[in-house]
Short mmCIF file of C-alpha atoms in Angstrom, two decimals:
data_model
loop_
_atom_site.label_atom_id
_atom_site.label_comp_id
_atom_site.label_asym_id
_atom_site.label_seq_id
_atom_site.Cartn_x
_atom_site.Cartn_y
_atom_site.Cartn_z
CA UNK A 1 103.40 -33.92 -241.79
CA UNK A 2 99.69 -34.74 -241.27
CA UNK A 3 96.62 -32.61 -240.71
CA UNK A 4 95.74 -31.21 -237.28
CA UNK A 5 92.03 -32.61 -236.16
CA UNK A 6 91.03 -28.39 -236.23
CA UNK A 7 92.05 -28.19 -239.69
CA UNK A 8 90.86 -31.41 -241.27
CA UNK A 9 87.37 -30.59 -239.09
CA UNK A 10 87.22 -26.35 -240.76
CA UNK A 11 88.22 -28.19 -244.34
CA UNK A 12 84.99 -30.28 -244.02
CA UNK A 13 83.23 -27.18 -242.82
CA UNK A 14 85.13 -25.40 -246.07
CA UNK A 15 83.53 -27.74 -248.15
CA UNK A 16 80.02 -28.51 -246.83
CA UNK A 17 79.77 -24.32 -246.88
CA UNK A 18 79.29 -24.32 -243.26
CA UNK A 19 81.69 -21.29 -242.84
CA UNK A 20 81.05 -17.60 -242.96
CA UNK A 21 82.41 -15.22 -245.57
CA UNK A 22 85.31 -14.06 -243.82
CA UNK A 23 85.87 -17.15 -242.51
CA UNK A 24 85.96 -18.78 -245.96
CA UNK A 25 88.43 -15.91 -247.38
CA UNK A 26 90.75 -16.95 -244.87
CA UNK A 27 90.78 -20.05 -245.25
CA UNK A 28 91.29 -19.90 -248.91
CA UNK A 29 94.44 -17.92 -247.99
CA UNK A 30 95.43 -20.31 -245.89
CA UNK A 31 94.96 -22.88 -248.87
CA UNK A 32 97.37 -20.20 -250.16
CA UNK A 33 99.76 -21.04 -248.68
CA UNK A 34 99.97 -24.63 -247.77
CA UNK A 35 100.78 -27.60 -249.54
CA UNK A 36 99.38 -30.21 -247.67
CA UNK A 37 96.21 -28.87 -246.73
CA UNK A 38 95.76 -27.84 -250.35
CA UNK A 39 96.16 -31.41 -251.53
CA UNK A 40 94.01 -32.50 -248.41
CA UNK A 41 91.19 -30.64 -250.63
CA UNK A 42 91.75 -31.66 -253.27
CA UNK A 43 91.57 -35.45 -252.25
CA UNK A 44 88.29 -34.48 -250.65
CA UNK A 45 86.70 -33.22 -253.91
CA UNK A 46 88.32 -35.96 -255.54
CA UNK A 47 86.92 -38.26 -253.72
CA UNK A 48 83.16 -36.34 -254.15
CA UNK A 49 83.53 -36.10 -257.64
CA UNK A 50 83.98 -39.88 -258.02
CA UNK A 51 80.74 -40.62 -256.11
CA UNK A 52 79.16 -37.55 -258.26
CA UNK A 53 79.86 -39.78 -261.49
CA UNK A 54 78.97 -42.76 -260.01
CA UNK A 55 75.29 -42.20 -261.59
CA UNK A 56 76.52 -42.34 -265.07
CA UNK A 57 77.65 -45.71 -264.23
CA UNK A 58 74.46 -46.65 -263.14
CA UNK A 59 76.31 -47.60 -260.06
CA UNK A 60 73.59 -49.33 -257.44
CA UNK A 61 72.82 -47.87 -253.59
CA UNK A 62 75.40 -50.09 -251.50
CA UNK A 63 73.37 -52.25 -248.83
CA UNK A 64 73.35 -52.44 -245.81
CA UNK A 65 76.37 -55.34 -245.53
CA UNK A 66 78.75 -53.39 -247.89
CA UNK A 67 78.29 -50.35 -246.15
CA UNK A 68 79.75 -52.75 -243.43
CA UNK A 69 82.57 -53.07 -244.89
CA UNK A 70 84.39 -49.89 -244.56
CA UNK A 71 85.85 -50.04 -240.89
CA UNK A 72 87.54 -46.75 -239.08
CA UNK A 73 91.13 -47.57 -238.52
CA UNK A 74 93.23 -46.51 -235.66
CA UNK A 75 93.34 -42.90 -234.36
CA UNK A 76 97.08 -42.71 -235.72
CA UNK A 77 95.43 -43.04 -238.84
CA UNK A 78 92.48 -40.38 -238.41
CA UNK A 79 91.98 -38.33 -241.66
CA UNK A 80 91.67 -42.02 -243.54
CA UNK A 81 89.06 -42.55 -240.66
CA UNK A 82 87.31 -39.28 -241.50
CA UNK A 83 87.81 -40.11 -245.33
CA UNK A 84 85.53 -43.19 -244.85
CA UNK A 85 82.85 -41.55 -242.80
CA UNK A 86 83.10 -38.91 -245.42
CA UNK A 87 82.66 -41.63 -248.27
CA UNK A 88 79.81 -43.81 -246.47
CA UNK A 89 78.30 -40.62 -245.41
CA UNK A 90 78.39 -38.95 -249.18
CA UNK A 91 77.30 -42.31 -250.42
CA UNK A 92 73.80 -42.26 -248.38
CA UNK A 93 73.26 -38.42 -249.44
CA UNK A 94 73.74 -39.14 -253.00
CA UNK A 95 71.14 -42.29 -253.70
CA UNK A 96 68.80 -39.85 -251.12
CA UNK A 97 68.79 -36.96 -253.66
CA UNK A 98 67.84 -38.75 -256.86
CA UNK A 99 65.64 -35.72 -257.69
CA UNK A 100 68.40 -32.86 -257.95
CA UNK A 101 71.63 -32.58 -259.94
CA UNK A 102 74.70 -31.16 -258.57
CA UNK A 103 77.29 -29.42 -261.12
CA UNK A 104 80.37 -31.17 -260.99
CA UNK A 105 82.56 -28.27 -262.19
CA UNK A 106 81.86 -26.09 -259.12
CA UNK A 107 82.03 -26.14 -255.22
CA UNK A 108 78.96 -23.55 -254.53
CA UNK A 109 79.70 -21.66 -250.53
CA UNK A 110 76.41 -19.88 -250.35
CA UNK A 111 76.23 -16.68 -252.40
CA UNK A 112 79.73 -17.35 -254.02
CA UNK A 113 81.68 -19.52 -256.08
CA UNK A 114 84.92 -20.52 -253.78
CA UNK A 115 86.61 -22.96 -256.09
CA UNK A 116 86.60 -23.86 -259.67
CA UNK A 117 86.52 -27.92 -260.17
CA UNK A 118 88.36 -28.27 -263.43
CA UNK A 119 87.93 -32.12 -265.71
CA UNK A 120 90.26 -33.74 -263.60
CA UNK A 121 87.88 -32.53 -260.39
CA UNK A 122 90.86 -31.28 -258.61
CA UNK A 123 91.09 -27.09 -257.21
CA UNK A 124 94.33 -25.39 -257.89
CA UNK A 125 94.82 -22.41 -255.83
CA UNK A 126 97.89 -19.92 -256.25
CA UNK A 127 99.88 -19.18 -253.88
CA UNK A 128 99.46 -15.17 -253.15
CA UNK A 129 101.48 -13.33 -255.41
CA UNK A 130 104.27 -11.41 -253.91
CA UNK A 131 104.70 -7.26 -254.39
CA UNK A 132 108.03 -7.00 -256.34
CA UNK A 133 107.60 -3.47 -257.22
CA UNK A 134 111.33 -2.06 -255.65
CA UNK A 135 110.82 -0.36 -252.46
CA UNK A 136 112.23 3.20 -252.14
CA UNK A 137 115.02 4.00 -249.51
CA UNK A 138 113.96 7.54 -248.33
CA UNK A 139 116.01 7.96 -246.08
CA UNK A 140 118.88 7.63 -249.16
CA UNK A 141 116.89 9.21 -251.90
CA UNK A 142 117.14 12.14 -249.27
CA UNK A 143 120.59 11.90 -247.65
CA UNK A 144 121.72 11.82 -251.76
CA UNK A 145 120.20 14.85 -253.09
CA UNK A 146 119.85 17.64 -249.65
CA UNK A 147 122.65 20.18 -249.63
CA UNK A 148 121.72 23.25 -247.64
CA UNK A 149 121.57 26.24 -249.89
CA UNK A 150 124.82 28.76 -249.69
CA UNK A 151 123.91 31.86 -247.48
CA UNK A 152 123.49 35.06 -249.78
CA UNK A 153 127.04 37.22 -249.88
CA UNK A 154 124.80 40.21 -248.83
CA UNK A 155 122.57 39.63 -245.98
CA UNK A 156 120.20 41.34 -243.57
CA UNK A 157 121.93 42.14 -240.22
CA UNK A 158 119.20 41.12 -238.49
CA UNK A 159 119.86 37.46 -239.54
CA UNK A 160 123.87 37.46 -239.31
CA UNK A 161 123.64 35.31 -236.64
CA UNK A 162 121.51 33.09 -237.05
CA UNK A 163 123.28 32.39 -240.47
CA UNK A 164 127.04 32.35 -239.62
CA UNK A 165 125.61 29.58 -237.31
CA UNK A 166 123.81 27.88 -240.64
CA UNK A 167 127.17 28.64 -242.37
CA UNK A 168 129.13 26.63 -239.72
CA UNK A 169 126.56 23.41 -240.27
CA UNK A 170 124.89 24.01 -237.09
CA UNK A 171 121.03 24.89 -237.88
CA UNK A 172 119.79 24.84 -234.50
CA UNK A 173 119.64 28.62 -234.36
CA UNK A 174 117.87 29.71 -237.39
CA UNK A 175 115.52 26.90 -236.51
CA UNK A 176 114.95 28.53 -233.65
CA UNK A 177 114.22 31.67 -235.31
CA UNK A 178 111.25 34.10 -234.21
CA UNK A 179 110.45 35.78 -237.46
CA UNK A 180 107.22 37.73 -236.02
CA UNK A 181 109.74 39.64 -234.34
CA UNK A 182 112.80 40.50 -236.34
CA UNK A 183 113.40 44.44 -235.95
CA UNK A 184 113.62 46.53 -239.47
CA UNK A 185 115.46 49.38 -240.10
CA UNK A 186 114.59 50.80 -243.46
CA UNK A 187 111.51 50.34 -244.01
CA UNK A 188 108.77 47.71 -245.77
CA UNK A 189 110.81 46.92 -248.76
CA UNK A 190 113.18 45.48 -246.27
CA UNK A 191 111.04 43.77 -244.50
CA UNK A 192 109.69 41.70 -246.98
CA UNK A 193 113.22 40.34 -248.16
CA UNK A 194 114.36 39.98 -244.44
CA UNK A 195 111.42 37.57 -244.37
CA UNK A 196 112.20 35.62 -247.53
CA UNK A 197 115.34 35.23 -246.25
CA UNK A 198 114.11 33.93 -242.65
CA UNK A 199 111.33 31.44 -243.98
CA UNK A 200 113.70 30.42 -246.62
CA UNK A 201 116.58 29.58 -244.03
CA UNK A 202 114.64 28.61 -241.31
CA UNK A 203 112.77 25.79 -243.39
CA UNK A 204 115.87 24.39 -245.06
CA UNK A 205 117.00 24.08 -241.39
CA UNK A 206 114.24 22.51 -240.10
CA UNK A 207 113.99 20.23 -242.87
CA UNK A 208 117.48 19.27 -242.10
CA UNK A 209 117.07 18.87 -238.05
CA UNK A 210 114.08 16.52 -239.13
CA UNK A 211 111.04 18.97 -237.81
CA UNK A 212 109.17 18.42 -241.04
CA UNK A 213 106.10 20.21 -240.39
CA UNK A 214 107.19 23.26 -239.53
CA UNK A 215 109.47 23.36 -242.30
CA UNK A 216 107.09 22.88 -244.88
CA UNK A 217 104.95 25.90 -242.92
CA UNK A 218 108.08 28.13 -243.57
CA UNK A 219 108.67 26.76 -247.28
CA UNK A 220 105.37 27.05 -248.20
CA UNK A 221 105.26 31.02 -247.48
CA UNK A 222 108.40 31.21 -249.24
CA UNK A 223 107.00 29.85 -252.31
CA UNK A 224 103.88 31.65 -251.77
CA UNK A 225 105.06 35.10 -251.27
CA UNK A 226 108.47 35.45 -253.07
CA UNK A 227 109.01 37.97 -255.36
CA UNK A 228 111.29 36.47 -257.49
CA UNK A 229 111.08 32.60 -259.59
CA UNK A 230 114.14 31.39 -258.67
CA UNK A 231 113.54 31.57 -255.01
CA UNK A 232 110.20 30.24 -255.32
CA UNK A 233 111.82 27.20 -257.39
CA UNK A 234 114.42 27.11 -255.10
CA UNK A 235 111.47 26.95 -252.05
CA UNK A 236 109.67 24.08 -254.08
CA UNK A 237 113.03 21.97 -254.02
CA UNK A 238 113.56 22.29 -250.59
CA UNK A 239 109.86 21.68 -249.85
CA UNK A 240 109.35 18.72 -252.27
CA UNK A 241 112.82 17.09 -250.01
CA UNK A 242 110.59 17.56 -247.23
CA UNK A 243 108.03 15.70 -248.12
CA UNK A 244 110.47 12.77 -249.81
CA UNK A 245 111.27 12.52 -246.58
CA UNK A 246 107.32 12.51 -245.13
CA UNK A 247 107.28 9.30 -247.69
CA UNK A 248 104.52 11.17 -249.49
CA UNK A 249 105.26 11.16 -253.17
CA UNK A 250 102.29 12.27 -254.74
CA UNK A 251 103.33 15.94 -253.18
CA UNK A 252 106.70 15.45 -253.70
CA UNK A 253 106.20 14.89 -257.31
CA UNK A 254 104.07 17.94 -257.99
CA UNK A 255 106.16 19.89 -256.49
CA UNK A 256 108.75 18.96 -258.63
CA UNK A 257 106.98 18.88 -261.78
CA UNK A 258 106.40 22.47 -260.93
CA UNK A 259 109.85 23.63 -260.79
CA UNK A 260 109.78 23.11 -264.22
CA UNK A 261 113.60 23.45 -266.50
CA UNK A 262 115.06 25.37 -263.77
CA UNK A 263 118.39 25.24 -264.72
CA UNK A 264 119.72 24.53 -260.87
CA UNK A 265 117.82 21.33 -259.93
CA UNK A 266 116.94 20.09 -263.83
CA UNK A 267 119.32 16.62 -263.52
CA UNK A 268 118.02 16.06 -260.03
CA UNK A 269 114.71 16.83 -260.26
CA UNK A 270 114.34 14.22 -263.75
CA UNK A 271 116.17 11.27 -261.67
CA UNK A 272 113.46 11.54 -258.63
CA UNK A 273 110.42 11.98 -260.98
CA UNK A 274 111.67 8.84 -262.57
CA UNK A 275 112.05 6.79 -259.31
CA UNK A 276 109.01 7.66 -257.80
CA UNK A 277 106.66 7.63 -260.62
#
């Protein structure tokens, strides 16, 4: 497979640094990634290296006859066409600039250094190097380690609906749930574990029916305002599931970390760390 005349014509312009600086970073990609136009350059700087050392040799100007010689061939045969013109056209610049000295270790593009020219004047360019850090299934890590939390045996009437529904594996209710206006009936200490309860059931259901947002609003109070540490560990479980499932880690993992050795989560919680980290 040969060279298309738009190729051939940007590796010339590649080479004679008549290409931007994007345009030269994505053509070295390109170079990347493909074996014949890689070795396409490096017959080019082959072929400019020779006529670099051709001064050591004390190698004459050719006149005006042998420059005669070299004759295009057919269009089939273009890039050996362009080769020549390259050569004959090299040639002329080379006896024209007997004043300055070009490195032959280095092709200079402006205000970088695209290519290295090692001793046998040939560029080697490496293929892009692919990611093969694993890749984390979410959606598994997730579906493997949510269980919805057991309903308490003693619970607020206020929420008996709501979670014989959550009972039953149907969450739509409690995530539903208006908690600004739950009645009370004895009081502010009451109130305050009728809400644990609520934001605490109501964001493990909303984690569950996939409304993520909210039920890291609801989790959040939980593990804010509980009064006791096992709820707010229990809150930071549920909450650091919710973000697995956001994809964001660096969250996840702090919440985690900040369970700490509660007993209830300790296996789980060391497996995830481990993945994620």
């Amino acid at each position: 497979m040969e060279l298309s005349n738009e190729q051939y014509e940007r590796l010339c312009n590649f080479l004679d640094a008549n290409m931007s600086m994007e345009e030269m970073a994505a053509f070295e990609k390109e170079l990347a990634n493909d074996d014949i136009l890689r070795s396409q350059l490096n017959f080019e700087l082959s072929v400019r290296n020779n006529f670099l050392g051709a001064k050591e040799n004390n190698i004459k100007e050719p006149t005006q006859e042998e420059k005669k010689i070299i004759k295009l061939p057919n269009r089939n045969n273009w890039w050996k066409a362009a080769a020549a013109a390259l050569i004959l056209g090299l040639s002329i610049f080379y006896f024209s600039q007997t004043n300055k000295t070009i490195p032959v270790d280095t092709v200079q593009h402006k205000d970088t250094l695209a290519a290295k020219v090692k001793d046998t004047g040939l560029v080697k360019i490496q293929p892009e190097k692919k990611d093969t850090t694993p890749k984390i299934d979410f959606v598994k890590l997730f579906d493997d380690n949510f269980v919805p939390d057991k309903i308490p045996e003693n619970y607020p009437i206020q929420l008996a609906a709501e979670l014989t529904e959550y009972e039953k594996g149907d969450y739509t209710s409690m995530g539903k749930l208006d908690i600004a206006n739950i009645s009370e009936i004895r009081g502010g200490r009451d109130k305050q574990a009728i809400q644990e309860l609520a934001h605490y059931y109501k964001g493990i259901s909303l984690v569950k029916l996939g409304k993520l947002d909210d039920a890291i609003a609801n989790l959040q109070w939980v593990k804010n305002n509980a009064t006791t540490d096992s709820m707010k560990a229990n809150a930071r479980w549920y909450l650091a599931l919710g973000y697995l499932k956001k994809e964001n880690t660096g969250k996840a993992k702090v919440l985690l970390e900040g369970i700490g050795s509660y007993g209830r989560y300790k296996k789980e919680v060391k497996k995830i760390i481990q993945l994620i980290e």
